[in-house]
Coordinates of C-alpha atoms in Angstrom, one line a residue:
M242 CA -100.6 -80.5 -64.8
A243 CA -101.3 -78.3 -67.7
A244 CA -99.8 -80.8 -70.3
E245 CA -102.0 -83.5 -68.8
K246 CA -105.3 -81.7 -68.0
G247 CA -105.2 -79.2 -70.9
N248 CA -107.8 -76.6 -70.5
I249 CA -106.6 -74.7 -67.4
R250 CA -105.4 -71.0 -67.0
L251 CA -101.9 -71.1 -65.5
Y252 CA -100.5 -68.2 -63.3
S253 CA -97.1 -68.1 -61.7
A254 CA -95.0 -65.7 -59.7
D255 CA -91.5 -65.4 -58.3
I256 CA -89.1 -62.8 -56.9
D257 CA -86.2 -64.4 -58.6
S258 CA -85.5 -63.1 -62.2
A259 CA -83.8 -66.1 -63.0
A260 CA -86.7 -68.1 -62.0
I261 CA -89.0 -65.8 -64.0
Q262 CA -87.1 -66.4 -67.2
C263 CA -87.4 -70.3 -66.7
A264 CA -91.2 -69.8 -65.8
K265 CA -91.8 -67.9 -69.0
K266 CA -90.0 -70.6 -71.3
N267 CA -92.0 -73.5 -69.3
T268 CA -95.4 -71.8 -69.5
K269 CA -95.2 -70.2 -73.1
V270 CA -96.5 -73.4 -74.8
F271 CA -99.6 -73.2 -72.4
D272 CA -100.1 -69.4 -72.8
G273 CA -99.4 -69.1 -69.0
F274 CA -99.0 -65.8 -67.2
V275 CA -95.7 -65.1 -65.5
F276 CA -95.4 -62.3 -62.9
E277 CA -92.4 -61.0 -60.9
G278 CA -92.9 -60.1 -57.5
D279 CA -93.7 -61.3 -54.0
L280 CA -96.0 -64.2 -53.7
Y281 CA -99.6 -63.1 -54.0
H282 CA -98.7 -59.4 -54.5
A283 CA -97.6 -60.3 -57.9
L284 CA -100.9 -62.0 -58.9
P285 CA -103.9 -60.2 -60.6
N286 CA -106.6 -59.4 -58.1
E287 CA -109.2 -60.8 -60.6
I288 CA -108.1 -64.3 -59.7
K289 CA -108.6 -63.8 -56.0
G290 CA -111.1 -66.3 -54.8
R291 CA -111.1 -68.2 -57.9
V292 CA -108.0 -70.5 -57.8
N293 CA -108.6 -74.2 -57.8
I294 CA -105.2 -75.4 -57.2
L295 CA -102.3 -73.3 -55.8
V296 CA -98.8 -74.9 -55.6
A297 CA -96.1 -73.1 -53.9
N298 CA -92.6 -74.3 -54.0
A299 CA -91.4 -72.4 -51.0
P300 CA -88.0 -72.3 -49.4
Y301 CA -88.1 -74.5 -46.0
V302 CA -84.5 -74.9 -45.0
P303 CA -83.9 -73.3 -41.6
S304 CA -81.3 -70.5 -42.0
K305 CA -78.8 -72.2 -39.6
S306 CA -79.0 -75.5 -41.8
M307 CA -78.0 -73.7 -44.9
K308 CA -74.4 -74.7 -44.4
L309 CA -75.3 -78.4 -44.1
L310 CA -76.9 -78.6 -47.6
P311 CA -75.1 -80.6 -50.2
R312 CA -72.2 -78.5 -52.0
E313 CA -74.0 -78.4 -55.3
A314 CA -77.1 -76.9 -53.6
R315 CA -75.0 -74.3 -51.8
L316 CA -73.0 -73.3 -54.9
Y317 CA -75.7 -73.6 -57.6
E318 CA -79.1 -72.8 -55.9
S319 CA -80.4 -69.4 -55.2
Q320 CA -80.4 -68.8 -51.4
L321 CA -83.8 -67.3 -52.0
A322 CA -85.0 -70.6 -53.2
L323 CA -83.7 -72.5 -50.2
D324 CA -83.6 -70.4 -47.0
G325 CA -86.9 -70.4 -45.2
G326 CA -85.9 -68.3 -42.1
E327 CA -85.2 -69.4 -38.6
E328 CA -87.4 -72.4 -38.5
G329 CA -87.7 -72.9 -42.3
L330 CA -91.4 -71.9 -42.1
D331 CA -91.3 -68.2 -42.6
I332 CA -92.3 -68.3 -46.4
Q333 CA -94.8 -71.2 -45.7
R334 CA -96.5 -69.1 -43.0
R335 CA -97.0 -66.3 -45.4
I336 CA -98.5 -68.6 -48.1
A337 CA -100.8 -70.4 -45.8
E338 CA -102.2 -67.2 -44.2
E339 CA -103.3 -65.8 -47.5
A340 CA -104.2 -68.9 -49.4
P341 CA -107.9 -68.9 -48.2
Y342 CA -108.5 -65.6 -49.9
W343 CA -107.2 -66.8 -53.2
L344 CA -108.8 -70.3 -53.3
T345 CA -112.1 -71.1 -54.5
P346 CA -114.2 -73.2 -52.1
G347 CA -112.9 -76.8 -52.3
G348 CA -109.7 -75.5 -53.7
H349 CA -106.3 -76.8 -52.7
L350 CA -102.9 -75.3 -51.6
L351 CA -99.9 -77.7 -52.0
V352 CA -96.6 -77.0 -50.3
E353 CA -93.5 -79.3 -50.2
T354 CA -91.9 -79.5 -46.7
S355 CA -89.3 -81.5 -44.8
A356 CA -90.3 -84.7 -42.9
R357 CA -89.3 -82.9 -39.7
Q358 CA -91.6 -80.0 -40.4
V359 CA -94.7 -81.8 -41.2
Q360 CA -96.4 -81.1 -37.9
K361 CA -95.6 -77.5 -37.9
T362 CA -96.5 -76.8 -41.5
E363 CA -100.0 -78.7 -41.0
E364 CA -100.5 -76.2 -37.9
L365 CA -99.9 -73.3 -40.3
F366 CA -102.5 -74.6 -42.7
T367 CA -105.1 -75.6 -40.0
N368 CA -104.5 -72.0 -38.4
A369 CA -105.4 -70.6 -41.6
G370 CA -108.7 -72.4 -41.7
L371 CA -107.6 -75.2 -44.3
I372 CA -108.3 -78.9 -44.0
T373 CA -104.9 -80.8 -44.1
N374 CA -103.7 -83.9 -45.6
V375 CA -100.1 -85.2 -46.0
A376 CA -98.8 -86.8 -49.1
K377 CA -95.4 -88.6 -49.1
D378 CA -93.3 -90.3 -51.9
E379 CA -90.7 -92.4 -50.4
F380 CA -88.9 -92.8 -53.7
L381 CA -88.5 -89.0 -54.1
E382 CA -88.2 -88.5 -50.4
A383 CA -90.8 -85.7 -50.8
T384 CA -93.5 -84.5 -48.4
V385 CA -96.3 -82.3 -49.5
I386 CA -98.9 -80.7 -47.3
I387 CA -102.3 -80.4 -48.9
G388 CA -104.7 -77.8 -47.4
T389 CA -108.2 -77.7 -48.6
K390 CA -110.6 -74.7 -48.3
Q391 CA -113.8 -75.9 -46.9
A392 CA -116.6 -75.7 -49.8
I393 CA -119.5 -73.8 -48.9

């Protein structure tokens, strides 16, 4: 997005130090800001209520399904990046609940989820006061829930 749109301010946060190092490399060319910490707690308060687009790559695999992931995912991906708790919605729930405080009116929250979790993820967004849409890419087998904060 930064490469295509240009004039944006890019902030990112993660709890995994390897992801932090990767983010620093990826955002360096855009003068992006990278913070280590848990979700919104890592971000500077001055951007609260001013975020236009919030993209969260949250883990959504239910804990009991972790053993069913492809071998390469189990061996080479961080469990933190995959395990979404009992239903796979623990982190998504936290992201949705706090998003309205960070988004500007008309701002959007985008979170990938599984096809099986669409309804529950939409409910999380709706319960947080966001208007939801679902975007699917059949080629990539990807489903993204888009939550929009109502414009005032």
